[in-house]
């Protein structure tokens, strides 16, 4: 068993550095951008044709929150090639596995984070809006300078949880042919018929990454909360 | 039969996962070996399992599970035997017992019909090949230096090749012929690996190390089934030909 | 001068303000008083468009706005940039230091250069007696200090009018005193102000003009001295309740 | 395609009613109990040997939050039988697949919900504790009568999200030989060679369940918030 | 009678209360006054063990508790059951109706039968003028109403002492008046009370005894009349600041 661990660990770490980490990080950044846009659309007070955009935002959040991620991955990677749009995509929408993975993970995490950010924005007391409006700020300036900086603090813990969840969820990328850390452990197990050892090993690696992220989270929470006094 | 590995005394029925039953692990998603037809489990290995159980005076009890659970489940006593197109290798013999082979499964390499670069197994090196992770197909791809890309569903493997997103796939010849019975292989071609490239896999039942008694009994049963023609009949029924001998 | 005419505002069918017509003269301090729930805050917030009355005329110098018509964002912004509001709960920006709180408006809204805004902010903090608190965060201030920062923040915009809604009602009397002194000082500099307050002693000292509201109606609108010497029994009762002379 | 949908849907629904729903519901209830106990241990002010219990609670939460659920399922079902304890479990800890599934899902959801409940309890203003203590209540009575009823309201939305997540996560039970809804869809796809249709179909079924749960959540939120006035 | 002797309390090394010795006579109202941050709340909360002083003697009738020793939960509970606290922020239980708020203590702590507790609660709500609000939730009350419910809730426990920490400082003057009237009524019924307040007019009317604290020290401890007629310049300044006679 010791032999298995020693020979497998480097392969697992390589796969982690090559796929698990980059896919998580890129997807999370894109997801955050998407989440922010979605949240801003959903809390917008604009009238008129804007309701279509709001409807789309709602639908998007609903869709990605109420279906399993595995299915989403599958449909994006294996399903979209069937979607042949004359002119635009005559051969269907084809993506490399990594592109499809990043797209799906971004969309998925974006839907969840959109709700987090929306909640955080709504949690900022109305008085902050009113004070900023009274100074004569436009809605955009209020959001950018007053509301969002405070919302960051509120949403940091749930966003960090989403990120940690995302890191673990990248193990599903194997289903769209990405040979990430988890898949490597399975491939090794297929040769040595020792799946249990491999599972424990890969679990330990995930735990290391997630714990490191938790520490980072704790640090960021401290930084963003520097303006909140603890006593009283 | 060689019962030498068995150090245990007692009856082959003593250590069963469920008494009176031969509990059999398989995937259930792999035609023609084991799959679901109108909600009922069927396939070559399903019928074979029933026949073996009958010979052993037991009731067959099938447990379908994903590949990664199969081997682990055997180790932890969730089932007595695995019938899932498993082939013998020296590595695996260190940890598990195998029955005598019940079929000899040839590997087939599927590529696009317009592909001129991949002709023999040697050409797999450095190419992106798809197969289900746990299967021996994946192991063969890796043996020839291919990049194994995991895909569980056979239809999806073929789509990937047609769309040019994978260079090829490795699978059992029988899986392809079964598919070709009522589906088109248009745009694809396949090459059955020769005995020199990769010998036919010796597909056998898999047992835990300590179940030597059961293994011996199953070997007897397989011999029986071979002699009375059942095995051949099943092979023809599911594979269209007799692959029960080398 | 700010003036409203025939202003009406309802909340869910309930009349908060009914046919209000009041002038708020320039360079003077107008104090609005009245019982709890009478509509004082609603009136003040309407002047800043934090509330939107259903009808009436809002006049700021020569600009006349018909409140029953849709009002453009541009109009609202221009009014808000000529006025400032100080809230009961201070509403300082918690993520910005005291100095940044005061600089934020000039920089973001009036596009003042950072260095100039900073110098002005330091001067204003000195004026409200908080020069040494420039670099701390609002959460480290006492209530009286926080409200003085809020006043400095509004002064930094050089507004034509400052509106104050019960600026000291969240404060202990001693802290209240700090703030009231600052306000008296500002009033003496002829800053136009409209103040809602429950503190009659302060109202008497600071007001050029008093508006008494009850149940959404203006019951009194006139000089400060006349108010405190009125014969109107309702106003007399109100004043004595406010000063605890009859517990 | 229509034919596939008509013939598959009853099989999927049957699997859903037989496994997906009961496993989710039972696991969630057990998980909630576990979460409550864990949260109470973690916020306890008890001194002395109690820190061991607190350490265990912390470790439990950490362990289940920082490793993938799939690995947890695997280790409980396939790994525990190797754990042979003389006297207690001479043949290792053997469980039926459904038992192992419910146990793992309960432990996993319990770890996440424990943090939710702990956060909800801590979010109740200190004044509520002080007012109840002043009346002369014991800590237990304060928790039971004053704090927990209010914490229920605060924690309801995140708990509902956890439950919806759990329903989708039961699709992983296939790897420990439970033929739940998702596995049935895979089995059907293996036979009819139409994986994409099957994926969309099963996604739709999950969406129906999750949407129904969201409505239930909305209703419960309304009921538990009846004492909070909306205006003002 | 409650009495503390040589009581000391620090927060993070900072002395909040230093060598405090005060008696709080039975059947009388003791008012604690003093500047913000002087330690009034800390003293009051110490009497209820919401704060734990480091040293001193706490005597309740014949029970003497050495505060420098560990104190059993049982002792704390028994003290808390003989006293009640009314907070500045009311701290009503938001998930219980007004009636349930008043009944909760008698039922859970004193094991009174539900029917009896309900009748007593209805009577008390009548006494504080809120009989018709019995079935609403706290969030639907005005501040003055909420504080009167909090007073009814404490009366329902028939405490030997009621402690009130600035019971009206979150209220507008008119709402404050509602509450103060109720308190005057209760004081006249010889309920033992200890009140921290900033309202000097009220203090003068209600107090049998006044304790003036500054910076954690007792500066005055004696009769109410003597306090308001004192020659002590510090106390004179304090009183006039509280009554705005010198803005
Ligand atoms: N956002 C709102 N929604 C519904 N009703 C409101 C709202 N704001 C105020 N009201 C109602 O309008 C009336 C006037 O309220 P307003 O806050 O202006 O009174 P006020 O004189 O400022 O009272 P206070 O002295 O308590 O601050 C009250 O009946 C109040 O309940
Ligand atoms: N929990 C605490 N942690 C640290 N310091 C505290 C705490 N509570 C009170 N203090 C400090 O102890 C001193 C006395 O506080 P206390 O609240 O008793 O004053 P107070 O007289 O009630 O003031 P106020 O009139 O503002 O209510 C103050 O310096 C205060 O900052
Ligand atoms: Mg108001
Ligand atoms: Mg205090």
PDB file of N, CA and C and ligand atoms in Angstrom, chain C residues 172, chain E residues 11-12 14 16 35-42 166 198, ligand 2:
ATOM      1  N   UNK C 172     -27.320  60.287  23.986  1.00  0.00           N
ATOM      2  CA  UNK C 172     -27.455  60.680  25.381  1.00  0.00           C
ATOM      3  C   UNK C 172     -27.381  62.199  25.464  1.00  0.00           C
TER       4      UNK C 172
ATOM      5  N   UNK E  11     -12.709  45.939  32.518  1.00  0.00           N
ATOM      6  CA  UNK E  11     -12.825  45.378  31.172  1.00  0.00           C
ATOM      7  C   UNK E  11     -11.455  45.465  30.529  1.00  0.00           C
ATOM      8  N   UNK E  12     -10.870  44.329  30.227  1.00  0.00           N
ATOM      9  CA  UNK E  12      -9.557  44.318  29.570  1.00  0.00           C
ATOM     10  C   UNK E  12      -8.579  45.262  30.286  1.00  0.00           C
ATOM     11  N   UNK E  14      -9.108  47.820  31.980  1.00  0.00           N
ATOM     12  CA  UNK E  14      -9.605  49.175  32.220  1.00  0.00           C
ATOM     13  C   UNK E  14     -10.659  49.122  33.339  1.00  0.00           C
ATOM     14  N   UNK E  16     -13.809  49.765  35.086  1.00  0.00           N
ATOM     15  CA  UNK E  16     -15.146  50.306  34.811  1.00  0.00           C
ATOM     16  C   UNK E  16     -15.821  50.706  36.124  1.00  0.00           C
ATOM     17  N   UNK E  35     -22.366  60.653  33.845  1.00  0.00           N
ATOM     18  CA  UNK E  35     -22.051  60.843  32.424  1.00  0.00           C
ATOM     19  C   UNK E  35     -22.001  59.517  31.668  1.00  0.00           C
ATOM     20  N   UNK E  36     -22.028  59.639  30.349  1.00  0.00           N
ATOM     21  CA  UNK E  36     -21.938  58.467  29.481  1.00  0.00           C
ATOM     22  C   UNK E  36     -20.615  57.751  29.727  1.00  0.00           C
ATOM     23  N   UNK E  37     -20.660  56.438  29.851  1.00  0.00           N
ATOM     24  CA  UNK E  37     -19.450  55.652  30.034  1.00  0.00           C
ATOM     25  C   UNK E  37     -18.938  55.639  31.450  1.00  0.00           C
ATOM     26  N   UNK E  38     -19.726  56.168  32.401  1.00  0.00           N
ATOM     27  CA  UNK E  38     -19.227  56.261  33.769  1.00  0.00           C
ATOM     28  C   UNK E  38     -19.329  54.929  34.514  1.00  0.00           C
ATOM     29  N   UNK E  39     -20.129  53.989  33.995  1.00  0.00           N
ATOM     30  CA  UNK E  39     -20.219  52.685  34.647  1.00  0.00           C
ATOM     31  C   UNK E  39     -21.600  52.369  35.205  1.00  0.00           C
ATOM     32  N   UNK E  40     -22.594  53.181  34.857  1.00  0.00           N
ATOM     33  CA  UNK E  40     -23.946  52.968  35.386  1.00  0.00           C
ATOM     34  C   UNK E  40     -24.499  51.608  34.972  1.00  0.00           C
ATOM     35  N   UNK E  41     -24.434  51.344  33.664  1.00  0.00           N
ATOM     36  CA  UNK E  41     -24.967  50.067  33.185  1.00  0.00           C
ATOM     37  C   UNK E  41     -24.202  48.909  33.800  1.00  0.00           C
ATOM     38  N   UNK E  42     -22.903  49.052  33.880  1.00  0.00           N
ATOM     39  CA  UNK E  42     -22.095  47.962  34.416  1.00  0.00           C
ATOM     40  C   UNK E  42     -22.505  47.650  35.850  1.00  0.00           C
ATOM     41  N   UNK E 166     -31.840  52.886  31.517  1.00  0.00           N
ATOM     42  CA  UNK E 166     -32.284  53.900  30.551  1.00  0.00           C
ATOM     43  C   UNK E 166     -33.524  53.433  29.793  1.00  0.00           C
ATOM     44  N   UNK E 198     -31.326  59.432  32.229  1.00  0.00           N
ATOM     45  CA  UNK E 198     -30.750  60.742  31.933  1.00  0.00           C
ATOM     46  C   UNK E 198     -31.778  61.836  32.118  1.00  0.00           C
TER      47      UNK E 198
HETATM   48  N1  LIG F   2     -18.442  44.566  27.238  1.00  0.00           N
HETATM   49  C1  LIG F   2     -17.533  45.545  27.439  1.00  0.00           C
HETATM   50  N2  LIG F   2     -16.255  45.370  27.006  1.00  0.00           N
HETATM   51  C2  LIG F   2     -15.327  46.334  27.210  1.00  0.00           C
HETATM   52  N3  LIG F   2     -15.575  47.492  27.789  1.00  0.00           N
HETATM   53  C3  LIG F   2     -16.837  47.735  28.225  1.00  0.00           C
HETATM   54  C4  LIG F   2     -17.874  46.782  28.058  1.00  0.00           C
HETATM   55  N4  LIG F   2     -19.022  47.285  28.581  1.00  0.00           N
HETATM   56  C5  LIG F   2     -18.694  48.503  29.037  1.00  0.00           C
HETATM   57  N5  LIG F   2     -17.401  48.791  28.844  1.00  0.00           N
HETATM   58  C6  LIG F   2     -16.686  50.020  29.248  1.00  0.00           C
HETATM   59  O1  LIG F   2     -16.906  50.215  30.625  1.00  0.00           O
HETATM   60  C7  LIG F   2     -17.136  51.584  30.920  1.00  0.00           C
HETATM   61  C8  LIG F   2     -18.492  51.739  31.589  1.00  0.00           C
HETATM   62  O2  LIG F   2     -19.501  51.373  30.653  1.00  0.00           O
HETATM   63  P1  LIG F   2     -21.068  51.451  30.984  1.00  0.00           P
HETATM   64  O3  LIG F   2     -21.785  50.876  29.825  1.00  0.00           O
HETATM   65  O4  LIG F   2     -21.302  50.817  32.303  1.00  0.00           O
HETATM   66  O5  LIG F   2     -21.306  53.017  31.077  1.00  0.00           O
HETATM   67  P2  LIG F   2     -22.697  53.768  31.268  1.00  0.00           P
HETATM   68  O6  LIG F   2     -22.525  54.654  32.429  1.00  0.00           O
HETATM   69  O7  LIG F   2     -23.825  52.815  31.259  1.00  0.00           O
HETATM   70  O8  LIG F   2     -22.731  54.661  29.940  1.00  0.00           O
HETATM   71  P3  LIG F   2     -24.007  55.095  29.047  1.00  0.00           P
HETATM   72  O9  LIG F   2     -24.645  56.266  29.707  1.00  0.00           O
HETATM   73  O10 LIG F   2     -23.367  55.501  27.745  1.00  0.00           O
HETATM   74  O11 LIG F   2     -24.884  53.921  28.932  1.00  0.00           O
HETATM   75  C9  LIG F   2     -17.024  52.316  29.600  1.00  0.00           C
HETATM   76  O12 LIG F   2     -15.735  52.823  29.499  1.00  0.00           O
HETATM   77  C10 LIG F   2     -17.256  51.242  28.567  1.00  0.00           C
HETATM   78  O13 LIG F   2     -16.558  51.535  27.384  1.00  0.00           O
END
